[in-house]
Every structure is written in C-alpha cells, then in structure tokens.
Coordinates of C-alpha atoms and ligand atoms in Angstrom, one line a residue:
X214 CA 80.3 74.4 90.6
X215 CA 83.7 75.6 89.8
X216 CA 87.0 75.4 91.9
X217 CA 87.5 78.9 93.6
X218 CA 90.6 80.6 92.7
X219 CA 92.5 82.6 94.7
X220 CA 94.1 85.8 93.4
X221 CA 97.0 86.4 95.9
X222 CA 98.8 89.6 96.7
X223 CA 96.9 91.7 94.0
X224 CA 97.0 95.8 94.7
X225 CA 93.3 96.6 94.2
X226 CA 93.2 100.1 91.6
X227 CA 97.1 100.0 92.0
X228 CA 96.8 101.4 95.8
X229 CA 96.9 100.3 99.4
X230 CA 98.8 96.6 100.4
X231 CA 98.8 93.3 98.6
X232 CA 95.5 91.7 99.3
X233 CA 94.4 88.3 98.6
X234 CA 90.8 88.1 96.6
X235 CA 89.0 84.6 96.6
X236 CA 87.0 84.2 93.8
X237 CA 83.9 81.3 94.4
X238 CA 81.2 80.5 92.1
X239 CA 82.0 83.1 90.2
X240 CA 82.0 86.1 92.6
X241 CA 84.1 87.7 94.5
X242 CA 83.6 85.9 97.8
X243 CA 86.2 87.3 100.2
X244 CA 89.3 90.2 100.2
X245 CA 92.2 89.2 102.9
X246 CA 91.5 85.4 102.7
X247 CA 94.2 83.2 103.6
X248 CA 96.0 81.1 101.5
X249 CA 95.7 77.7 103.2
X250 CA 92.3 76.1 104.0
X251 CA 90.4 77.2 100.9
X252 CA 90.7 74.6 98.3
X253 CA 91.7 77.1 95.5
X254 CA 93.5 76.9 92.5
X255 CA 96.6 80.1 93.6
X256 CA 97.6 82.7 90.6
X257 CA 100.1 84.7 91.8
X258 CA 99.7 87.9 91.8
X259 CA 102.3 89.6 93.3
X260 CA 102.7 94.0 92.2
X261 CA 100.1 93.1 89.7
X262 CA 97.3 96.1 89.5
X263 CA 93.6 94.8 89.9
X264 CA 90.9 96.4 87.4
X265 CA 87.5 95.6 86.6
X266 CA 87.1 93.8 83.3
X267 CA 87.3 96.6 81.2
X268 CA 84.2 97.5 79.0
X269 CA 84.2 98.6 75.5
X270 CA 81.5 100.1 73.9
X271 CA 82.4 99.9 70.4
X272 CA 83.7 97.2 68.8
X273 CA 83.5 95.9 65.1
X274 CA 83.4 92.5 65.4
X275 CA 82.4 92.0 61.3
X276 CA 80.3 88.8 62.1
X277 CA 77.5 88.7 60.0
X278 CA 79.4 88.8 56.8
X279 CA 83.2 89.8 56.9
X280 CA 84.3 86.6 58.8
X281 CA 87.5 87.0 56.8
X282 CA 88.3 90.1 58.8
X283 CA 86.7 89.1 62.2
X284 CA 84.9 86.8 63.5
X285 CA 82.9 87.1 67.1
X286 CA 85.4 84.3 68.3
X287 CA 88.7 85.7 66.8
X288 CA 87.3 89.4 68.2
X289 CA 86.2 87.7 71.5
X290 CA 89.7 86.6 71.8
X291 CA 91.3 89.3 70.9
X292 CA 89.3 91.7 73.6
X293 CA 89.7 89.1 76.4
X294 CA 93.8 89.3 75.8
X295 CA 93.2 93.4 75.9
X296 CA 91.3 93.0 79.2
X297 CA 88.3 93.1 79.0
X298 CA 85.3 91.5 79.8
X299 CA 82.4 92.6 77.8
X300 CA 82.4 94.4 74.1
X301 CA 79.6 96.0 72.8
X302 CA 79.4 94.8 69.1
X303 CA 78.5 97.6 66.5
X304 CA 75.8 97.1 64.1
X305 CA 77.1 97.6 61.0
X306 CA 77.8 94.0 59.9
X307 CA 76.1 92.4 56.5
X308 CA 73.2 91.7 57.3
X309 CA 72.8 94.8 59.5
X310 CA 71.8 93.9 63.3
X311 CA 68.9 96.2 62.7
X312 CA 66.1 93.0 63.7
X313 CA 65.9 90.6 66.5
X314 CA 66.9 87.7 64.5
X315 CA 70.5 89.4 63.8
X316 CA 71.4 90.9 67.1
X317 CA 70.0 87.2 69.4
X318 CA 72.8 85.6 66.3
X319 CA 75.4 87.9 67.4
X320 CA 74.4 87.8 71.3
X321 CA 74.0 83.9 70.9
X322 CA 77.5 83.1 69.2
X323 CA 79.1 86.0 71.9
X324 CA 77.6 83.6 74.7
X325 CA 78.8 80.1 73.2
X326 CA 82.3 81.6 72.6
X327 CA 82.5 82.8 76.2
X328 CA 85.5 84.7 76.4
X329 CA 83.6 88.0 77.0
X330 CA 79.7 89.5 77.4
X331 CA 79.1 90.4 73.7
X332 CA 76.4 93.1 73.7
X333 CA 75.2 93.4 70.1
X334 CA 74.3 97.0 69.3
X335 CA 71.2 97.6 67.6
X336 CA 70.9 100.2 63.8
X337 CA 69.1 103.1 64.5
X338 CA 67.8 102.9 61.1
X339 CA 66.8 99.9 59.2
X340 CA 69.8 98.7 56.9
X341 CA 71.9 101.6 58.0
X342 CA 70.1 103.9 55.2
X343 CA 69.3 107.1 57.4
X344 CA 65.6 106.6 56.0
X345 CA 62.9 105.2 58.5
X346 CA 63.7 103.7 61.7
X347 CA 64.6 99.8 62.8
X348 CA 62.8 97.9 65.0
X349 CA 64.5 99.4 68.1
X350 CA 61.5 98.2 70.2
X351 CA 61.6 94.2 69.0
X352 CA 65.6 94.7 69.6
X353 CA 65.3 95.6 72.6
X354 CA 62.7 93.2 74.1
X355 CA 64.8 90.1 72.5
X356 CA 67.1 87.8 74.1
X357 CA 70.0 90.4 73.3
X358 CA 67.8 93.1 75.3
X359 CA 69.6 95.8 73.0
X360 CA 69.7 98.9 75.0
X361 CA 72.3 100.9 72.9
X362 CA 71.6 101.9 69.4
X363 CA 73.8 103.0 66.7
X364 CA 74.2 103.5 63.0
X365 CA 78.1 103.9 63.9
X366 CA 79.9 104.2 60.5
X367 CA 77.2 106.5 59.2
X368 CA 75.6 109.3 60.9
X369 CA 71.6 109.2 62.0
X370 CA 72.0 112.9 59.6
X371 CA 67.9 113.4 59.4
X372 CA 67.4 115.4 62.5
X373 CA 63.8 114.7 62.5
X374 CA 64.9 111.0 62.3
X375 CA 67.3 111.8 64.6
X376 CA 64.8 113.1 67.0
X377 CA 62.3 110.5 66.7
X378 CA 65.2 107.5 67.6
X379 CA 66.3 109.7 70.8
X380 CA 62.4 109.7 71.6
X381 CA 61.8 106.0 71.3
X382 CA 65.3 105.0 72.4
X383 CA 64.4 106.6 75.5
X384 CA 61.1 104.7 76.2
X385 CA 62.8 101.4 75.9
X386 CA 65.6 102.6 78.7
X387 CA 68.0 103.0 75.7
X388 CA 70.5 105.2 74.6
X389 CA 71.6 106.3 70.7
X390 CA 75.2 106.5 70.2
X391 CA 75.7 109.1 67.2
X392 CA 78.3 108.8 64.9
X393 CA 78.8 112.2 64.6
X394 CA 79.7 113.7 60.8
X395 CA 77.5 115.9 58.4
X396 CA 78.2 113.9 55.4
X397 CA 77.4 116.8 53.3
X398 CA 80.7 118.3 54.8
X399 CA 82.9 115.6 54.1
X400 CA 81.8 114.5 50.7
X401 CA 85.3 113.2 49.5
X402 CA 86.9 113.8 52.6
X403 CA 90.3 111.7 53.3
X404 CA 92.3 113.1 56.4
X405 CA 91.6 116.0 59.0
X406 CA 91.2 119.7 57.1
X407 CA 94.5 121.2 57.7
X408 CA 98.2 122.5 57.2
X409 CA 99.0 118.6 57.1
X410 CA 96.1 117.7 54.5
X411 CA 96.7 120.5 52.2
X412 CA 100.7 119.8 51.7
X413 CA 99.6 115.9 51.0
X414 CA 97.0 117.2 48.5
X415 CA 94.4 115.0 50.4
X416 CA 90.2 116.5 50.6
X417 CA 90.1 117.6 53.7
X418 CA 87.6 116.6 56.7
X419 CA 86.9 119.7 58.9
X420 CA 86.0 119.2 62.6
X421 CA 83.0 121.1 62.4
X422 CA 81.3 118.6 60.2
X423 CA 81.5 116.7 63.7
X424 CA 80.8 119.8 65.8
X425 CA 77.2 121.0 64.7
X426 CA 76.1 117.1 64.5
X427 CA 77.1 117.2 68.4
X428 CA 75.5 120.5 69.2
X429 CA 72.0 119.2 67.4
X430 CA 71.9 116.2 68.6
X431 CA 72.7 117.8 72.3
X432 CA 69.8 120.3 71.7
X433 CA 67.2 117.0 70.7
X434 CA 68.4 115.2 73.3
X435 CA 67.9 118.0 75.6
X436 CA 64.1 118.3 74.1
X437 CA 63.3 114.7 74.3
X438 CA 65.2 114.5 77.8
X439 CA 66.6 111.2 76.2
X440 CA 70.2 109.7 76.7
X441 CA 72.7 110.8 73.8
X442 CA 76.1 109.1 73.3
X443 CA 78.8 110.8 70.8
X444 CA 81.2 108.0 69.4
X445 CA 85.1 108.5 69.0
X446 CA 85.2 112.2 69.8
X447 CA 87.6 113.7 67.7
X448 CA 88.6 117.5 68.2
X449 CA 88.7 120.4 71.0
X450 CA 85.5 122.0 69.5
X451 CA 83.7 119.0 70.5
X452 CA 85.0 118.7 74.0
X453 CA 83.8 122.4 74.4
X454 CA 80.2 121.4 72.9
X455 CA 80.0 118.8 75.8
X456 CA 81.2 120.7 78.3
X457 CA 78.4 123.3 77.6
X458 CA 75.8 120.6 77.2
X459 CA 76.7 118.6 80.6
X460 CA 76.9 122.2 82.5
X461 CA 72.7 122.2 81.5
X462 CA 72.6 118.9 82.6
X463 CA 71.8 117.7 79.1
X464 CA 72.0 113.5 79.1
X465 CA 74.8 113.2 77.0
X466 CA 78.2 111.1 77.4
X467 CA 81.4 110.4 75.3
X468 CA 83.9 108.4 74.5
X469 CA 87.8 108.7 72.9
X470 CA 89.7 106.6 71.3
X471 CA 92.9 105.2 72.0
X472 CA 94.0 106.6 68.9
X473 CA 92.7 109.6 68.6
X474 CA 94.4 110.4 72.3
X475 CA 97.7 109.0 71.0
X476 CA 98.3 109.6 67.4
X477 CA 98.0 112.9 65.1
X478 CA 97.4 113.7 61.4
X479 CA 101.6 114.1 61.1
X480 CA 101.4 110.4 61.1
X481 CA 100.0 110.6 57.6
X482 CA 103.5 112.0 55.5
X483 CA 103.9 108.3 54.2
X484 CA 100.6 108.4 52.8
X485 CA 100.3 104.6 54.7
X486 CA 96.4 103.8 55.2
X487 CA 97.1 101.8 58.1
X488 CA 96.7 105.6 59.6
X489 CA 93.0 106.1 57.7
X490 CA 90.5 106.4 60.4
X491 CA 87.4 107.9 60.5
X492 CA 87.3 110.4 62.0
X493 CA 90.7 111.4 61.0
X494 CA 93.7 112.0 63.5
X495 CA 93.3 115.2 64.2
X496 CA 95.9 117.6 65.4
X497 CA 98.4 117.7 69.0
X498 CA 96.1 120.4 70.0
X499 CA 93.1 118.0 70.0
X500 CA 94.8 115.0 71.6
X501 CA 95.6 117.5 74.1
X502 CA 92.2 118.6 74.8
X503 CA 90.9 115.0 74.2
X504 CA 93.3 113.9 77.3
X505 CA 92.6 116.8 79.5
X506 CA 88.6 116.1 78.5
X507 CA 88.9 112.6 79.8
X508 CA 90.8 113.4 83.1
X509 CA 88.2 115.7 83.5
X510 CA 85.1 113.3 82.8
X511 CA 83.4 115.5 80.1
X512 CA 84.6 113.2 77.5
X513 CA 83.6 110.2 79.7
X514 CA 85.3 107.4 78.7
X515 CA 87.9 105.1 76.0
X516 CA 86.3 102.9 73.3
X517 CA 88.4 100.9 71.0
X518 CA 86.5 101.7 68.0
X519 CA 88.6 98.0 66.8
X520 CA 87.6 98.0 62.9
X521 CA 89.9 94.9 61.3
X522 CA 90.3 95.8 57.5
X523 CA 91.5 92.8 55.2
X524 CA 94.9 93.4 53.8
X525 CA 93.7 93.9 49.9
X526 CA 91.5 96.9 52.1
X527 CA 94.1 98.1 53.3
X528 CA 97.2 97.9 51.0
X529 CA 96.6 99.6 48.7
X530 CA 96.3 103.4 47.2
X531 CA 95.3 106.1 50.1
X532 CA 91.7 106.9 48.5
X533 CA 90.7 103.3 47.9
X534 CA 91.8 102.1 51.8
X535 CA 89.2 101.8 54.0
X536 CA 88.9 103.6 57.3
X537 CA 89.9 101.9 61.1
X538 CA 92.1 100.5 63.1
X539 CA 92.5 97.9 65.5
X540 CA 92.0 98.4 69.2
X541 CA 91.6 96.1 71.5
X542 CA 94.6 94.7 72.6
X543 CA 96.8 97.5 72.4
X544 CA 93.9 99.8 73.9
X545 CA 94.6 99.7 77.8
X546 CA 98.7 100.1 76.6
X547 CA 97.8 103.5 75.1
X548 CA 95.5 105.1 77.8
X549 CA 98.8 104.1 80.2
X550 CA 101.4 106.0 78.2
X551 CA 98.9 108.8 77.3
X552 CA 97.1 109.1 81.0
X553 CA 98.6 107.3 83.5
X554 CA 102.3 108.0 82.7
X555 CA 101.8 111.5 81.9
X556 CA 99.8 111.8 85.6
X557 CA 96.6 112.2 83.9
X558 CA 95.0 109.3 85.1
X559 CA 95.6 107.1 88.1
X560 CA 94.0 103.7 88.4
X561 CA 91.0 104.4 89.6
X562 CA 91.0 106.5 87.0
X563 CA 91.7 103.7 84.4
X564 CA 89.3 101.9 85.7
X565 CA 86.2 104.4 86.2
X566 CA 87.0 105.1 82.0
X567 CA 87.7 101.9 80.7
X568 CA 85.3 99.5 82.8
X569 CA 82.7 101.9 85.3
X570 CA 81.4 104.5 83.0
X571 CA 81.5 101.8 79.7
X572 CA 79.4 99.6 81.8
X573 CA 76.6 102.4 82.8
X574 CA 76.2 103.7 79.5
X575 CA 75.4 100.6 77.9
X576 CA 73.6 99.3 81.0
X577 CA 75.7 96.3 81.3
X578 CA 74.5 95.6 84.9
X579 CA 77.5 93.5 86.0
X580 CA 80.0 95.0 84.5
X581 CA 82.3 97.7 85.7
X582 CA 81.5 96.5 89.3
X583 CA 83.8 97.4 92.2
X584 CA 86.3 95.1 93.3
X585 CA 84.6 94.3 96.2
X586 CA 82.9 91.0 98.2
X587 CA 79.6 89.7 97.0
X588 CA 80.5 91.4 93.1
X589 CA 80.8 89.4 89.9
X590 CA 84.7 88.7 89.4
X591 CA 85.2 90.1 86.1
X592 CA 88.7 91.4 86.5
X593 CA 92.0 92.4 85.0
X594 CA 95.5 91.5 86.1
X595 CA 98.1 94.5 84.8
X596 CA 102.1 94.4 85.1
X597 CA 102.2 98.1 85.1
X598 CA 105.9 97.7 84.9
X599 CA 106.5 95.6 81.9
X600 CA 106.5 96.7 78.0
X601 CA 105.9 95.0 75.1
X602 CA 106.8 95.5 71.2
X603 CA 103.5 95.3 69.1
X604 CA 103.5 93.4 66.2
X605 CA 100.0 92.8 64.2
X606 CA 100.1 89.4 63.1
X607 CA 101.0 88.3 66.6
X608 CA 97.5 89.6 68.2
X609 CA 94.4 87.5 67.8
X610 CA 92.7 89.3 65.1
X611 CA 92.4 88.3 61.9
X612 CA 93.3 91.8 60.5
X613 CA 96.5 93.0 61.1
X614 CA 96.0 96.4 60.7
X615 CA 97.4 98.0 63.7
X616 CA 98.7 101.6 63.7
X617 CA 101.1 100.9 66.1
X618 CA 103.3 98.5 64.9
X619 CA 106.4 97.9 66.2
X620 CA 105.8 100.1 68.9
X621 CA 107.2 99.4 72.3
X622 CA 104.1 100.0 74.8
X623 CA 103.7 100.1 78.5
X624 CA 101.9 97.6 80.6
X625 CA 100.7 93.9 80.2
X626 CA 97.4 92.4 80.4
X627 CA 98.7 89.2 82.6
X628 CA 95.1 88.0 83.5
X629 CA 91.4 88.4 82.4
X630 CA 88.3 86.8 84.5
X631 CA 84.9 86.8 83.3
X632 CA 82.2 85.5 86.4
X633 CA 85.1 83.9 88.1
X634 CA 86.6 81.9 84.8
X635 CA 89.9 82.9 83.4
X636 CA 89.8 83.5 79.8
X637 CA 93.3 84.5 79.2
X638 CA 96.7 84.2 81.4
X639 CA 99.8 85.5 79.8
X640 CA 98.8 86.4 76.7
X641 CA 96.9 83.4 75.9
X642 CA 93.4 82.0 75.5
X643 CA 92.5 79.5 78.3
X644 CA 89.6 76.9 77.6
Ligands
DOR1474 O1 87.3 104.2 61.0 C1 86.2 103.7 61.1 N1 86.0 102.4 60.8 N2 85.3 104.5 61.6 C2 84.0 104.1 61.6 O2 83.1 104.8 62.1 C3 83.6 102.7 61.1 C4 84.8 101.8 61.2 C5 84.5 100.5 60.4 O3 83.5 99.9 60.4 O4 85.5 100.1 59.7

C-alpha cells in the first residue's frame, strides 16, 4: 500500500474553486479533504488546471527494431512528461506486432517501465503487406487484449480486405484505425498538391487520395455496422465526409494532429524535412476546418502521431527524409495555443479530446475517467499560465526531430499520475 498524496488547491477542468483531491491506493478517494489528519505526502497545487491523464491513440514507439530512435522506455518517458497516461503504440515496428508474441513484448515492456498504460496496436494485415489478414483474433484474446487495429503507415487499400478486417474487428469488440491514402494517388508524392508544392517543384499529394479512402471505408463500415477510426485527418474534404457519415449514424471517429491543426504546407520554403509528414501539412484553410471540426466533435479527438526519425533520416535531401514528427511532449502546448487560446476549446474541452474520447475509442476502461471519488487517479497538473521554449534535444526522445523548435509554447505539464503514482513533477521522471 502506497502513501496517499494529497493534491491541494487544484481547479478541476480549469473551473469552479480550489479543491483539495486525496489520492489513496491509487484512486481518487475524496474531493474537499482537509489538509491535516490524513497522512499524505502534499503537492501543491495552487491555479494549477486538473485533467485526466491524457490518452493518445497513436504513438510510434519504434520498439521492436528501431531502438536507436525510440525505445518503449525513452517514449514512455517522453509521453508521461507530455501528460499523459496511456499511449497506444502503433504496429508498425520490425517485427510487425501483427501476432501475440509481439504485441504481449510490447504490452509486457510498457507494464515493467510503468510510466504510462502502453496499449500495443495490433496490424490489420500480417507483416503490414495489405495481402491476407493477421491474427486479429489471437491479438486480441492475449495478455495485450488488442482491441484497436491498424496498418497505420500504410493503408488497408484492398477494400474487400478492408471489409473483411471491419467484419472481424467488430466480432472481437474492436475497432480498425485506417490510415487513410490511395497509394495509387500518391505514388511519388512529397508535400500537399498545391500553389506551395508546385513553386518548390515537389510531386504533389492531393487530399482526395485521403477523401475516397474515408468515404469507402465509411460506406463498409456502415455495411458491416463495425467501428471505423480515420488516423491524422488531414483536409476540409475529409471533415465534410465525416460529418455526412456521423449524420447516418455510421460508427466512425477521428482524430487530428497537433500538427496538422497548427502548422501549414508554407512551412515547407526551406525545403527542411523536419516539416515531412505524412500526410502532408496541408493548407490555412484545412487547419481551419480541422479546428472548427474538433470544437465541433466530428473530428473527435488529438493524437500525437509521435514518429522519432534518426538524424541520418532526417538530415538529409527532401526526397530521401523520412516522414513524422514528434508529438508527445509538445502535443497538449499546441491544442492550447490552437483551441483553448483562440476560444475554441475550454477545458473540459481539452480534456473530453485529449483523455475521454481517446480512452473510448480504444476501450481503455480506466482511462479518461472523470475526476471524481471512487475513479482511478490518472491525472494531469497544467500551469496554464506559464510558456516554454522547445528545444528537441532537451525532450526525452531519442529523436530530436521536432517541428517546432525553438518555439515559445503555452502551458506546462507540472504533474502526471498514473493509479495514484507520480511519474513526472516538473519536467522530470520520478522513480
Ligand atoms: O509521418 C508519418 N510517420 N506518418 C505515418 O503514417 C507513419 C509515421 C512513421 O511511422 O514514421
């Protein structure tokens, strides 16, 4: 049994008074509690916001395989110093988590580490090859109980395959999470097709190579009645795809990332492929959209989409670099100063995209819990008043290919809890 800690004078979702929040064996065991009496070890909390450990479902951790990029424990690190509390890791590591073996590794080594619930996502298809499908079912029923599926990097582009994984996904309770992009359409392809792309003399990537992959995959999910997930949604077209599809009450979600709400395809003028992503920035029209989309809840939540490069990946010529960017610890920073300052997002906003609606779509069952009695205390301390200047050999990673260095962003991750332990206070790993 652990000491209970005692969060004092936290603002719950950034509203109401300055409560005090005891946490005991790992829950949260009472709101108002008084200082004196309890035993606890006291954080001060004083104007910081309270969030629930914040959720991501998409993560390249690179474990199987690239551990000179990432490693579970340098990505665990680096997602408990972002704020969160559980990362969904994506499959596409070497070996491919497309067997039980791979994903129990990857759940085991998350669990061991400790610094956050590592959800290993399972391939859709075995070895990532878009040929026949993996063993979703013996995923599933492992110790990793796999419940999201993805070939994320590649698109599941058979739609009879396509159909087929949305049919047995849905049996085991599970849901496949499309990378969405008919390769036939960007053969080559090396920044968003556009006025930006064309002066650069760069092959473009047009948004509807994303488009009619989410409009198929909406229509087989609607036919199988199975749960669809579109990865890092990238353009207005797509948001109006969704918003037809949820209207018919089709089972699909969405998620954004930081970058693609922050950052557009003028970024690429210095030809530096720290800005190579895929999918490409797009333009200010589709951040726009992409923003109003997730104040709105048809795009329904943020997801890192962290992909550490090594530096010989990613110094070098355009066409050579690699695609991605990291995520996780500048993440929570970007949805403030692209939702919450503009008035976009409050809180409970933050919280709902970033930690709730993460949580249900992977069926992470305590995670993205209310901050209320008798709840898991996986939480998030924020200063939403301070700044800091982002620099990528500072953050855990191993990578330091961040597209926002030198940046000066809002708001500070002071604390992270996971089941009532801390795993970082300012800015550094406890344990
Ligand atoms: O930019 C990206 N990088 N997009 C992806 O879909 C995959 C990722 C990676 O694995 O590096």
């Amino acid at each position: 049994m652990t000491r209970p800690f005692l969060l004092r004078g936290i603002r719950r979702y950034g509203a109401g008074e300055p409560v005090n929040l005891l946490v005991r064996n790992g829950l949260i065991a009472e709101l108002g509690a008084s200082v004196d009496g309890t035993g606890a070890e006291i954080f001060n909390g004083g104007g910081l916001v309270a969030l629930p450990g914040l959720v991501d479902l998409h993560t390249h951790l690179r474990e199987p395989g690239r551990e000179d990029t990432e490693t579970i424990a340098t990505g665990s690190a680096a997602a408990a110093l972002g704020g969160y509390t559980a990362v969904f890791a994506m499959a596409n590591t070497d070996p491919v988590a497309d067997t039980a073996v791979v994903v129990e590794y990857v759940y085991r080594r998350g669990r061991d580490i400790g610094l956050v619930d590592v959800h290993p996502v399972g391939a859709v298809t075995a070895g990532l090859h878009g040929q026949r499908l993996a063993e979703l079912g013996a995923m599933a029923t492992s110790a990793a109980a796999v419940r999201l599926f993805s070939d994320d990097g590649l698109c599941v582009h058979d739609s009879l395959l396509m159909r087929r994984a949305l049919e047995y996904a849905c049996g085991l309770g599970g849901v496949i999470a499309q990378h969405a992009e008919d390769p036939r359409l960007t053969a080559g392809a090396q920044a968003h097709e556009g006025r930006v792309a064309a002066r650069l003399g760069l092959a473009g990537w047009p948004p509807a190579a994303e488009e009619s992959i989410v409009a198929r995959d909406c229509l087989l999910a609607r036919d199988a009645g199975a749960a669809l997930h579109i990865c890092h949604v990238s353009s207005a077209g797509t948001v109006e795809l969704l918003r037809w599809a949820k209207r018919r009450s089709i089972r699909v979600s969405a998620e954004v990332t930081p970058h693609h709400l922050l950052l557009t395809d003028e970024r690429l003028s210095g030809y530096d492929p720290v800005n190579k992503v895929n999918p490409p920035l797009r333009t200010a029209a589709d951040t726009e959209a992409l923003r109003t989309a997730l104040a709105e809840g048809i795009v329904d939540c943020v997801a890192t989409d962290h992909a550490p490069h090594a530096a010989q990946d990613k110094d070098c010529e355009w066409s050579a670099a690699r695609p991605g960017m990291l995520g996780l610890q500048t993440a929570l920073s970007v949805v403030i100063a692209t939702m919450v300052q503009p008035g976009l997002l409050d809180w409970r906003g933050v919280a709902r995209v970033m930690s709730e609606r993460p949580a249900q779509i992977g069926r992470a069952a305590d995670q993205g819990r209310p901050i209320a009695v008798g709840e898991p205390a996986n939480l998030v301390l924020v200063d939403p008043d301070a700044t800091w200047t982002v620099h990528g050999v500072q953050l855990a990673s191993l990578a330091d290919n961040t597209p926002y260095e030198g940046m000066e962003l809002p708001g500070r991750v002071v604390l992270t809890m996971l089941r009532g332990q801390v795993t970082t206070e300012d800015g550094k790993v406890q344990g």
